[in-house]
Amino acid sequence: MSAERHPLQQYWDLYGAGIKAKSLDIALEKKLFDFLYDYQSVAVIAVKMAFDAGMVEPWLTLLWSMNCLDRKKIDSRGFMYKRSELAEKHLCHSSDECCIDSLRFRYRTLSLSVSSLELGLKGLIYNPAKQTQTSVQEGWAAAAEKQIKQEQKNVSSHVLTELLPELPFRSEPESCLDIGGGAGFLLKSLADYFPQTRTTLFDFPATVNVAKENLCNSLCYDRFEFISGDINHDVIPGHYDFILCSSVFHFIRDLPALILNMWEILNPGGMILVLHSELTDSKEETAQVLPFYLPMKTRKLYVPQQNDIISRFMTMKDSRHVITKLLPGAPMAPLWAHGFVKEGRR
């Protein structure tokens, strides 16, 4: 018998991944990792989880194989289990880097996307009339309170902080703008990196209120400014030396108008940084991105092809492309970072 994996194994693995995802979601719902701060026997865990003692060990073994649990053999009776270092960091409610809400939200939304994918491929999902402005804004505010907050605070902000030293700033910008800043933690990263800079967040009114609450105890709070508005209806006011726009373009109805607005409020010598997942000609990169963004495509939302964002910004007067970098550590799928400088001096 061949020692190599069968070519079909990649597809068998796909179907098996659903069991892994559901197993993790059950563990998060039951707060398994909060409980397993020390080694516990299978019998004790079964009682705590209200599960059948004879059924629970295979589930624990699967979670162990997924790096969620550590285990040690006690004797012929089997193993004891406790949470892994990774689980303690990100899968416990007591951790400052907890991402439970984020992970469970992604599980729910992706499960819904799976169940409705065929309808999407038939063009039967997208119906903008069903979404009122109020429901859209309330949805984004709720996300900023939980899953977006966790992803920004514990993942995206670190990705941005690592990228900032690579950007060719002439000097520290006097003013920064985060468009669609959500929970506010990317704004905080900018303020932490630029200690003299005034930083402004633009988002829906309810989302702005969430960001204010998230950041109210920050030592940088006196340098934060907040502007409420609807990016699909309102012109962003002011002038800025640095503008950040992360994963916003998907939801823009008139992208050329937004890009023009961004360029007009960018000071000469200033920089725009756009962070976005993109579809490329690479099979490997497509495999990392499209499972998360195919549902967006079936809803007729914008998912950029490689170089499309660059092409759009290079049509702006006095535009110079200064950086393109792949960011593999972003939530869910890699992001592409594109930076553009507006030639001239402020």
mmCIF file of C-alpha atoms in Angstrom:
data_model
loop_
_atom_site.group_PDB
_atom_site.id
_atom_site.type_symbol
_atom_site.label_atom_id
_atom_site.label_comp_id
_atom_site.label_asym_id
_atom_site.label_seq_id
_atom_site.Cartn_x
_atom_site.Cartn_y
_atom_site.Cartn_z
ATOM 1 C CA MET A 1 0.000 0.000 0.000
ATOM 2 C CA SER A 2 1.290 3.467 -0.909
ATOM 3 C CA ALA A 3 2.649 5.586 1.934
ATOM 4 C CA GLU A 4 1.536 8.787 0.196
ATOM 5 C CA ARG A 5 -1.788 10.488 0.841
ATOM 6 C CA HIS A 6 -4.389 9.955 -1.824
ATOM 7 C CA PRO A 7 -5.093 13.046 -3.993
ATOM 8 C CA LEU A 8 -8.685 12.933 -2.751
ATOM 9 C CA GLN A 9 -7.525 13.398 0.836
ATOM 10 C CA GLN A 10 -7.694 17.176 0.483
ATOM 11 C CA TYR A 11 -11.434 16.854 -0.152
ATOM 12 C CA TRP A 12 -12.010 14.324 2.616
ATOM 13 C CA ASP A 13 -10.215 16.761 4.915
ATOM 14 C CA LEU A 14 -12.621 19.499 3.857
ATOM 15 C CA TYR A 15 -15.643 17.540 5.018
ATOM 16 C CA GLY A 16 -13.867 16.516 8.193
ATOM 17 C CA ALA A 17 -13.140 20.170 8.975
ATOM 18 C CA GLY A 18 -16.817 20.681 9.691
ATOM 19 C CA ILE A 19 -16.567 18.262 12.613
ATOM 20 C CA LYS A 20 -13.537 20.123 13.936
ATOM 21 C CA ALA A 21 -15.310 23.468 13.706
ATOM 22 C CA LYS A 22 -18.422 22.197 15.481
ATOM 23 C CA SER A 23 -16.321 20.525 18.174
ATOM 24 C CA LEU A 24 -14.522 23.786 18.912
ATOM 25 C CA ASP A 25 -17.767 25.751 18.916
ATOM 26 C CA ILE A 26 -19.281 23.342 21.458
ATOM 27 C CA ALA A 27 -16.198 23.729 23.651
ATOM 28 C CA LEU A 28 -16.459 27.521 23.489
ATOM 29 C CA GLU A 29 -20.186 27.495 24.178
ATOM 30 C CA LYS A 30 -19.695 25.196 27.198
ATOM 31 C CA LYS A 31 -16.730 27.284 28.442
ATOM 32 C CA LEU A 32 -14.544 24.180 28.517
ATOM 33 C CA PHE A 33 -11.267 26.094 28.476
ATOM 34 C CA ASP A 34 -12.293 28.374 31.360
ATOM 35 C CA PHE A 35 -12.765 25.227 33.437
ATOM 36 C CA LEU A 36 -9.629 23.334 32.387
ATOM 37 C CA TYR A 37 -7.038 25.558 34.060
ATOM 38 C CA ASP A 38 -5.454 22.381 35.459
ATOM 39 C CA TYR A 39 -5.437 18.717 34.476
ATOM 40 C CA GLN A 40 -8.797 17.023 34.953
ATOM 41 C CA SER A 41 -9.959 13.480 34.354
ATOM 42 C CA VAL A 42 -12.394 12.583 31.602
ATOM 43 C CA ALA A 43 -14.996 11.655 34.209
ATOM 44 C CA VAL A 44 -14.781 15.055 35.914
ATOM 45 C CA ILE A 45 -14.947 16.872 32.581
ATOM 46 C CA ALA A 46 -17.973 14.843 31.508
ATOM 47 C CA VAL A 47 -19.844 15.772 34.691
ATOM 48 C CA LYS A 48 -18.930 19.452 34.355
ATOM 49 C CA MET A 49 -20.029 19.563 30.706
ATOM 50 C CA ALA A 50 -23.126 17.411 31.336
ATOM 51 C CA PHE A 51 -21.941 14.966 28.670
ATOM 52 C CA ASP A 52 -21.923 11.176 28.590
ATOM 53 C CA ALA A 53 -18.683 9.958 30.147
ATOM 54 C CA GLY A 54 -18.294 7.279 27.500
ATOM 55 C CA MET A 55 -18.635 9.742 24.617
ATOM 56 C CA VAL A 56 -16.581 12.709 25.777
ATOM 57 C CA GLU A 57 -13.023 11.379 25.440
ATOM 58 C CA PRO A 58 -12.993 11.202 21.602
ATOM 59 C CA TRP A 59 -14.153 14.835 21.563
ATOM 60 C CA LEU A 60 -11.359 15.819 23.958
ATOM 61 C CA THR A 61 -8.862 13.874 21.851
ATOM 62 C CA LEU A 62 -9.930 15.783 18.759
ATOM 63 C CA LEU A 63 -9.521 19.104 20.588
ATOM 64 C CA TRP A 64 -6.077 17.927 21.708
ATOM 65 C CA SER A 65 -5.175 17.216 18.064
ATOM 66 C CA MET A 66 -6.282 20.790 17.252
ATOM 67 C CA ASN A 67 -3.834 22.281 19.809
ATOM 68 C CA CYS A 68 -6.682 23.352 22.083
ATOM 69 C CA LEU A 69 -5.777 20.950 24.891
ATOM 70 C CA ASP A 70 -2.720 19.389 26.494
ATOM 71 C CA ARG A 71 -2.955 15.887 27.914
ATOM 72 C CA LYS A 72 -0.970 13.483 30.043
ATOM 73 C CA LYS A 73 -1.388 9.755 30.547
ATOM 74 C CA ILE A 74 -2.215 8.800 34.086
ATOM 75 C CA ASP A 75 -2.413 4.996 33.940
ATOM 76 C CA SER A 76 -4.389 2.339 32.160
ATOM 77 C CA ARG A 77 -7.491 4.445 32.723
ATOM 78 C CA GLY A 78 -6.379 6.922 30.045
ATOM 79 C CA PHE A 79 -5.544 10.622 29.941
ATOM 80 C CA MET A 80 -6.143 13.813 31.845
ATOM 81 C CA TYR A 81 -6.647 17.093 29.969
ATOM 82 C CA LYS A 82 -6.085 20.791 30.512
ATOM 83 C CA ARG A 83 -6.230 23.837 28.243
ATOM 84 C CA SER A 84 -3.244 24.493 26.010
ATOM 85 C CA GLU A 85 -1.193 27.672 26.080
ATOM 86 C CA LEU A 86 -2.968 28.801 22.902
ATOM 87 C CA ALA A 87 -6.392 28.188 24.451
ATOM 88 C CA GLU A 88 -5.408 30.015 27.629
ATOM 89 C CA LYS A 89 -4.372 33.022 25.566
ATOM 90 C CA HIS A 90 -7.287 33.261 23.137
ATOM 91 C CA LEU A 91 -10.091 30.871 24.193
ATOM 92 C CA CYS A 92 -10.667 31.856 27.823
ATOM 93 C CA HIS A 93 -13.029 34.619 28.889
ATOM 94 C CA SER A 94 -10.597 35.855 31.531
ATOM 95 C CA SER A 95 -7.801 36.519 29.031
ATOM 96 C CA ASP A 96 -7.092 40.050 27.794
ATOM 97 C CA GLU A 97 -6.583 38.492 24.355
ATOM 98 C CA CYS A 98 -9.824 36.492 24.334
ATOM 99 C CA CYS A 99 -11.241 35.927 20.824
ATOM 100 C CA ILE A 100 -14.214 33.703 21.667
ATOM 101 C CA ASP A 101 -16.915 36.062 20.362
ATOM 102 C CA SER A 102 -14.970 36.584 17.160
ATOM 103 C CA LEU A 103 -14.514 32.882 16.499
ATOM 104 C CA ARG A 104 -18.113 31.976 17.283
ATOM 105 C CA PHE A 105 -19.385 34.805 15.083
ATOM 106 C CA ARG A 106 -17.250 33.595 12.181
ATOM 107 C CA TYR A 107 -18.534 30.056 12.722
ATOM 108 C CA ARG A 108 -22.166 31.191 12.633
ATOM 109 C CA THR A 109 -21.823 33.440 9.602
ATOM 110 C CA LEU A 110 -19.778 30.955 7.597
ATOM 111 C CA SER A 111 -22.230 28.174 8.464
ATOM 112 C CA LEU A 112 -25.042 30.382 7.184
ATOM 113 C CA SER A 113 -23.040 31.085 4.043
ATOM 114 C CA VAL A 114 -22.574 27.355 3.474
ATOM 115 C CA SER A 115 -26.296 26.692 3.769
ATOM 116 C CA SER A 116 -27.174 29.519 1.381
ATOM 117 C CA LEU A 117 -24.310 29.199 -1.109
ATOM 118 C CA GLU A 118 -26.334 27.522 -3.855
ATOM 119 C CA LEU A 119 -28.970 30.257 -3.642
ATOM 120 C CA GLY A 120 -26.172 32.784 -3.925
ATOM 121 C CA LEU A 121 -24.781 31.111 -7.019
ATOM 122 C CA LYS A 122 -28.259 31.374 -8.549
ATOM 123 C CA GLY A 123 -28.327 35.094 -7.766
ATOM 124 C CA LEU A 124 -31.178 34.732 -5.285
ATOM 125 C CA ILE A 125 -29.627 36.187 -2.113
ATOM 126 C CA TYR A 126 -28.756 39.801 -2.719
ATOM 127 C CA ASN A 127 -31.657 42.115 -1.962
ATOM 128 C CA PRO A 128 -30.573 45.537 -0.695
ATOM 129 C CA ALA A 129 -34.169 46.567 -0.102
ATOM 130 C CA LYS A 130 -34.343 44.162 2.842
ATOM 131 C CA GLN A 131 -31.593 46.025 4.706
ATOM 132 C CA THR A 132 -32.588 49.385 6.123
ATOM 133 C CA GLN A 133 -29.971 51.967 7.038
ATOM 134 C CA THR A 134 -30.938 51.482 10.689
ATOM 135 C CA SER A 135 -30.409 47.711 10.594
ATOM 136 C CA VAL A 136 -27.062 48.082 8.831
ATOM 137 C CA GLN A 137 -25.793 50.615 11.349
ATOM 138 C CA GLU A 138 -27.053 48.629 14.330
ATOM 139 C CA GLY A 139 -25.350 45.519 12.942
ATOM 140 C CA TRP A 140 -21.969 47.225 12.614
ATOM 141 C CA ALA A 141 -22.246 48.732 16.102
ATOM 142 C CA ALA A 142 -23.036 45.314 17.592
ATOM 143 C CA ALA A 143 -20.046 43.832 15.753
ATOM 144 C CA ALA A 144 -17.778 46.600 17.071
ATOM 145 C CA GLU A 145 -18.825 45.699 20.618
ATOM 146 C CA LYS A 146 -17.833 42.049 20.294
ATOM 147 C CA GLN A 147 -16.217 40.218 17.388
ATOM 148 C CA ILE A 148 -14.637 43.191 15.587
ATOM 149 C CA LYS A 149 -13.400 44.480 18.933
ATOM 150 C CA GLN A 150 -11.667 41.190 19.690
ATOM 151 C CA GLU A 151 -10.114 40.843 16.229
ATOM 152 C CA GLN A 152 -8.922 44.455 16.103
ATOM 153 C CA LYS A 153 -7.550 44.475 19.639
ATOM 154 C CA ASN A 154 -5.822 41.095 19.557
ATOM 155 C CA VAL A 155 -4.875 40.564 15.902
ATOM 156 C CA SER A 156 -5.294 43.440 13.454
ATOM 157 C CA SER A 157 -3.725 46.108 15.670
ATOM 158 C CA HIS A 158 -0.546 44.022 15.976
ATOM 159 C CA VAL A 159 -0.415 43.549 12.199
ATOM 160 C CA LEU A 160 -0.717 47.316 11.694
ATOM 161 C CA THR A 161 1.884 48.119 14.370
ATOM 162 C CA GLU A 162 4.391 45.800 12.668
ATOM 163 C CA LEU A 163 3.702 47.423 9.285
ATOM 164 C CA LEU A 164 3.983 51.089 10.276
ATOM 165 C CA PRO A 165 7.825 51.171 10.566
ATOM 166 C CA GLU A 166 8.052 50.025 6.929
ATOM 167 C CA LEU A 167 6.071 52.988 5.585
ATOM 168 C CA PRO A 168 8.162 55.835 4.121
ATOM 169 C CA PHE A 169 6.967 58.743 6.246
ATOM 170 C CA ARG A 170 8.875 62.009 5.733
ATOM 171 C CA SER A 171 8.042 62.967 9.305
ATOM 172 C CA GLU A 172 5.470 62.154 11.947
ATOM 173 C CA PRO A 173 2.047 63.085 10.558
ATOM 174 C CA GLU A 174 0.192 65.815 12.387
ATOM 175 C CA SER A 175 -3.181 64.232 11.693
ATOM 176 C CA CYS A 176 -4.416 60.696 10.941
ATOM 177 C CA LEU A 177 -7.824 59.421 9.846
ATOM 178 C CA ASP A 178 -9.160 55.868 10.170
ATOM 179 C CA ILE A 179 -12.088 55.410 7.762
ATOM 180 C CA GLY A 180 -14.599 52.836 8.953
ATOM 181 C CA GLY A 181 -12.522 52.393 12.097
ATOM 182 C CA GLY A 182 -15.059 50.181 13.869
ATOM 183 C CA ALA A 183 -14.047 49.258 17.406
ATOM 184 C CA GLY A 184 -11.253 51.855 17.444
ATOM 185 C CA PHE A 185 -8.195 49.744 18.167
ATOM 186 C CA LEU A 186 -6.460 50.523 14.861
ATOM 187 C CA LEU A 187 -6.911 54.188 15.734
ATOM 188 C CA LYS A 188 -5.249 53.491 19.074
ATOM 189 C CA SER A 189 -2.354 51.751 17.297
ATOM 190 C CA LEU A 190 -1.803 54.881 15.222
ATOM 191 C CA ALA A 191 -1.891 57.089 18.324
ATOM 192 C CA ASP A 192 0.532 54.800 20.159
ATOM 193 C CA TYR A 193 2.965 54.816 17.238
ATOM 194 C CA PHE A 194 2.716 58.579 16.610
ATOM 195 C CA PRO A 195 2.793 60.130 20.102
ATOM 196 C CA GLN A 196 2.163 63.711 18.914
ATOM 197 C CA THR A 197 -0.475 63.014 16.293
ATOM 198 C CA ARG A 198 -4.168 63.890 16.344
ATOM 199 C CA THR A 199 -6.083 60.787 15.273
ATOM 200 C CA THR A 200 -9.662 60.746 13.965
ATOM 201 C CA LEU A 201 -12.131 57.891 13.470
ATOM 202 C CA PHE A 202 -14.971 58.087 10.934
ATOM 203 C CA ASP A 203 -17.856 55.607 11.162
ATOM 204 C CA PHE A 204 -21.593 55.244 11.730
ATOM 205 C CA PRO A 205 -22.881 57.171 14.781
ATOM 206 C CA ALA A 206 -23.664 54.033 16.822
ATOM 207 C CA THR A 207 -20.273 52.519 15.963
ATOM 208 C CA VAL A 208 -18.514 55.748 16.952
ATOM 209 C CA ASN A 209 -20.201 55.526 20.361
ATOM 210 C CA VAL A 210 -18.869 51.972 20.765
ATOM 211 C CA ALA A 211 -15.346 53.093 19.795
ATOM 212 C CA LYS A 212 -15.498 55.928 22.323
ATOM 213 C CA GLU A 213 -16.441 53.462 25.047
ATOM 214 C CA ASN A 214 -13.716 51.005 24.003
ATOM 215 C CA LEU A 215 -11.056 53.704 24.123
ATOM 216 C CA CYS A 216 -12.265 55.826 27.036
ATOM 217 C CA ASN A 217 -9.509 54.583 29.364
ATOM 218 C CA SER A 218 -6.708 54.981 26.837
ATOM 219 C CA LEU A 219 -3.862 57.312 27.767
ATOM 220 C CA CYS A 220 -4.149 58.710 24.224
ATOM 221 C CA TYR A 221 -7.825 59.635 24.521
ATOM 222 C CA ASP A 222 -7.197 63.399 24.504
ATOM 223 C CA ARG A 223 -5.734 63.016 20.985
ATOM 224 C CA PHE A 224 -8.729 61.100 19.614
ATOM 225 C CA GLU A 225 -11.440 62.742 17.548
ATOM 226 C CA PHE A 226 -14.601 61.083 16.272
ATOM 227 C CA ILE A 227 -16.742 61.934 13.263
ATOM 228 C CA SER A 228 -20.126 60.292 12.741
ATOM 229 C CA GLY A 229 -21.452 59.699 9.262
ATOM 230 C CA ASP A 230 -22.475 57.236 6.578
ATOM 231 C CA ILE A 231 -19.637 56.614 4.177
ATOM 232 C CA ASN A 232 -22.095 55.746 1.395
ATOM 233 C CA HIS A 233 -23.911 59.076 1.707
ATOM 234 C CA ASP A 234 -21.652 61.623 3.409
ATOM 235 C CA VAL A 235 -18.477 63.373 2.323
ATOM 236 C CA ILE A 236 -15.683 62.886 4.863
ATOM 237 C CA PRO A 237 -14.643 66.333 6.143
ATOM 238 C CA GLY A 238 -11.252 67.727 7.142
ATOM 239 C CA HIS A 239 -7.674 67.337 5.894
ATOM 240 C CA TYR A 240 -5.168 64.706 7.012
ATOM 241 C CA ASP A 241 -1.525 63.699 6.625
ATOM 242 C CA PHE A 242 -2.233 59.971 6.875
ATOM 243 C CA ILE A 243 -5.407 58.064 6.006
ATOM 244 C CA LEU A 244 -6.002 54.408 6.874
ATOM 245 C CA CYS A 245 -8.763 52.415 5.185
ATOM 246 C CA SER A 246 -8.924 48.747 6.195
ATOM 247 C CA SER A 247 -11.396 46.254 4.678
ATOM 248 C CA VAL A 248 -13.965 48.955 3.944
ATOM 249 C CA PHE A 249 -14.142 48.903 0.141
ATOM 250 C CA HIS A 250 -16.330 45.752 0.115
ATOM 251 C CA PHE A 251 -19.292 47.789 1.310
ATOM 252 C CA ILE A 252 -18.943 50.946 -0.776
ATOM 253 C CA ARG A 253 -21.582 51.635 -3.411
ATOM 254 C CA ASP A 254 -19.576 54.276 -5.288
ATOM 255 C CA LEU A 255 -15.918 53.385 -4.841
ATOM 256 C CA PRO A 256 -14.519 55.986 -7.296
ATOM 257 C CA ALA A 257 -16.326 58.702 -5.322
ATOM 258 C CA LEU A 258 -14.857 57.504 -2.022
ATOM 259 C CA ILE A 259 -11.338 57.309 -3.454
ATOM 260 C CA LEU A 260 -11.712 60.847 -4.818
ATOM 261 C CA ASN A 261 -12.946 62.047 -1.417
ATOM 262 C CA MET A 262 -9.971 60.375 0.278
ATOM 263 C CA TRP A 263 -7.550 61.986 -2.160
ATOM 264 C CA GLU A 264 -9.095 65.427 -1.771
ATOM 265 C CA ILE A 265 -8.794 65.392 2.038
ATOM 266 C CA LEU A 266 -5.210 64.066 1.940
ATOM 267 C CA ASN A 267 -2.679 66.842 2.462
ATOM 268 C CA PRO A 268 0.188 67.215 -0.049
ATOM 269 C CA GLY A 269 3.020 64.977 1.085
ATOM 270 C CA GLY A 270 0.541 62.782 2.943
ATOM 271 C CA MET A 271 -0.043 59.059 2.593
ATOM 272 C CA ILE A 272 -3.032 56.750 2.162
ATOM 273 C CA LEU A 273 -2.730 53.151 3.362
ATOM 274 C CA VAL A 274 -5.315 50.669 2.090
ATOM 275 C CA LEU A 275 -5.526 47.188 3.654
ATOM 276 C CA HIS A 276 -7.647 44.660 1.812
ATOM 277 C CA SER A 277 -7.903 41.005 0.914
ATOM 278 C CA GLU A 278 -7.550 40.470 -2.820
ATOM 279 C CA LEU A 279 -8.036 37.744 -5.385
ATOM 280 C CA THR A 280 -4.808 36.894 -7.204
ATOM 281 C CA ASP A 281 -3.704 34.470 -9.905
ATOM 282 C CA SER A 282 -1.976 32.331 -7.275
ATOM 283 C CA LYS A 283 -3.785 29.071 -6.545
ATOM 284 C CA GLU A 284 -2.350 28.982 -3.010
ATOM 285 C CA GLU A 285 -3.399 32.570 -2.212
ATOM 286 C CA THR A 286 -6.852 32.033 -3.704
ATOM 287 C CA ALA A 287 -7.319 28.999 -1.457
ATOM 288 C CA GLN A 288 -6.609 31.211 1.565
ATOM 289 C CA VAL A 289 -8.959 34.016 0.535
ATOM 290 C CA LEU A 290 -11.914 32.839 -1.520
ATOM 291 C CA PRO A 291 -13.538 30.501 1.050
ATOM 292 C CA PHE A 292 -14.176 33.612 3.159
ATOM 293 C CA TYR A 293 -15.044 35.965 0.309
ATOM 294 C CA LEU A 294 -17.078 33.840 -2.102
ATOM 295 C CA PRO A 295 -20.205 34.586 -0.006
ATOM 296 C CA MET A 296 -19.455 38.296 -0.479
ATOM 297 C CA LYS A 297 -19.146 37.793 -4.212
ATOM 298 C CA THR A 298 -22.570 36.097 -4.318
ATOM 299 C CA ARG A 299 -23.983 39.178 -2.533
ATOM 300 C CA LYS A 300 -22.474 41.345 -5.289
ATOM 301 C CA LEU A 301 -20.041 43.025 -2.907
ATOM 302 C CA TYR A 302 -16.663 44.263 -4.091
ATOM 303 C CA VAL A 303 -13.729 41.894 -3.672
ATOM 304 C CA PRO A 304 -10.735 43.410 -5.472
ATOM 305 C CA GLN A 305 -8.641 41.609 -8.008
ATOM 306 C CA GLN A 306 -4.900 41.993 -7.609
ATOM 307 C CA ASN A 307 -3.656 45.429 -8.753
ATOM 308 C CA ASP A 308 -7.170 46.897 -8.997
ATOM 309 C CA ILE A 309 -6.702 49.106 -5.928
ATOM 310 C CA ILE A 310 -3.285 50.222 -7.188
ATOM 311 C CA SER A 311 -4.728 51.098 -10.583
ATOM 312 C CA ARG A 312 -7.532 53.134 -9.040
ATOM 313 C CA PHE A 313 -5.236 55.227 -6.845
ATOM 314 C CA MET A 314 -2.637 55.738 -9.553
ATOM 315 C CA THR A 315 -5.239 57.654 -11.580
ATOM 316 C CA MET A 316 -5.275 60.342 -8.867
ATOM 317 C CA LYS A 317 -3.306 63.518 -9.576
ATOM 318 C CA ASP A 318 0.236 63.524 -8.129
ATOM 319 C CA SER A 319 -0.104 59.958 -6.840
ATOM 320 C CA ARG A 320 2.983 57.869 -6.134
ATOM 321 C CA HIS A 321 2.777 54.193 -5.175
ATOM 322 C CA VAL A 322 5.228 53.627 -2.299
ATOM 323 C CA ILE A 323 4.550 50.161 -0.886
ATOM 324 C CA THR A 324 2.764 46.885 -1.519
ATOM 325 C CA LYS A 325 3.106 44.144 1.048
ATOM 326 C CA LEU A 326 1.297 40.900 1.834
ATOM 327 C CA LEU A 327 0.161 40.603 5.471
ATOM 328 C CA PRO A 328 -0.429 36.897 6.198
ATOM 329 C CA GLY A 329 -1.166 37.378 9.912
ATOM 330 C CA ALA A 330 -4.499 39.193 9.447
ATOM 331 C CA PRO A 331 -7.784 37.659 10.704
ATOM 332 C CA MET A 332 -9.227 34.909 8.489
ATOM 333 C CA ALA A 333 -7.441 35.724 5.222
ATOM 334 C CA PRO A 334 -4.240 37.569 4.270
ATOM 335 C CA LEU A 335 -4.459 41.294 3.567
ATOM 336 C CA TRP A 336 -2.594 43.280 0.942
ATOM 337 C CA ALA A 337 -1.242 46.637 2.095
ATOM 338 C CA HIS A 338 -0.951 49.384 -0.525
ATOM 339 C CA GLY A 339 0.475 52.812 0.233
ATOM 340 C CA PHE A 340 0.151 55.939 -1.896
ATOM 341 C CA VAL A 341 1.759 59.344 -1.369
ATOM 342 C CA LYS A 342 0.336 62.600 -2.684
ATOM 343 C CA GLU A 343 3.305 64.465 -4.091
ATOM 344 C CA GLY A 344 3.989 67.948 -2.766
ATOM 345 C CA ARG A 345 4.545 69.527 0.611
ATOM 346 C CA ARG A 346 2.028 70.633 3.176
#
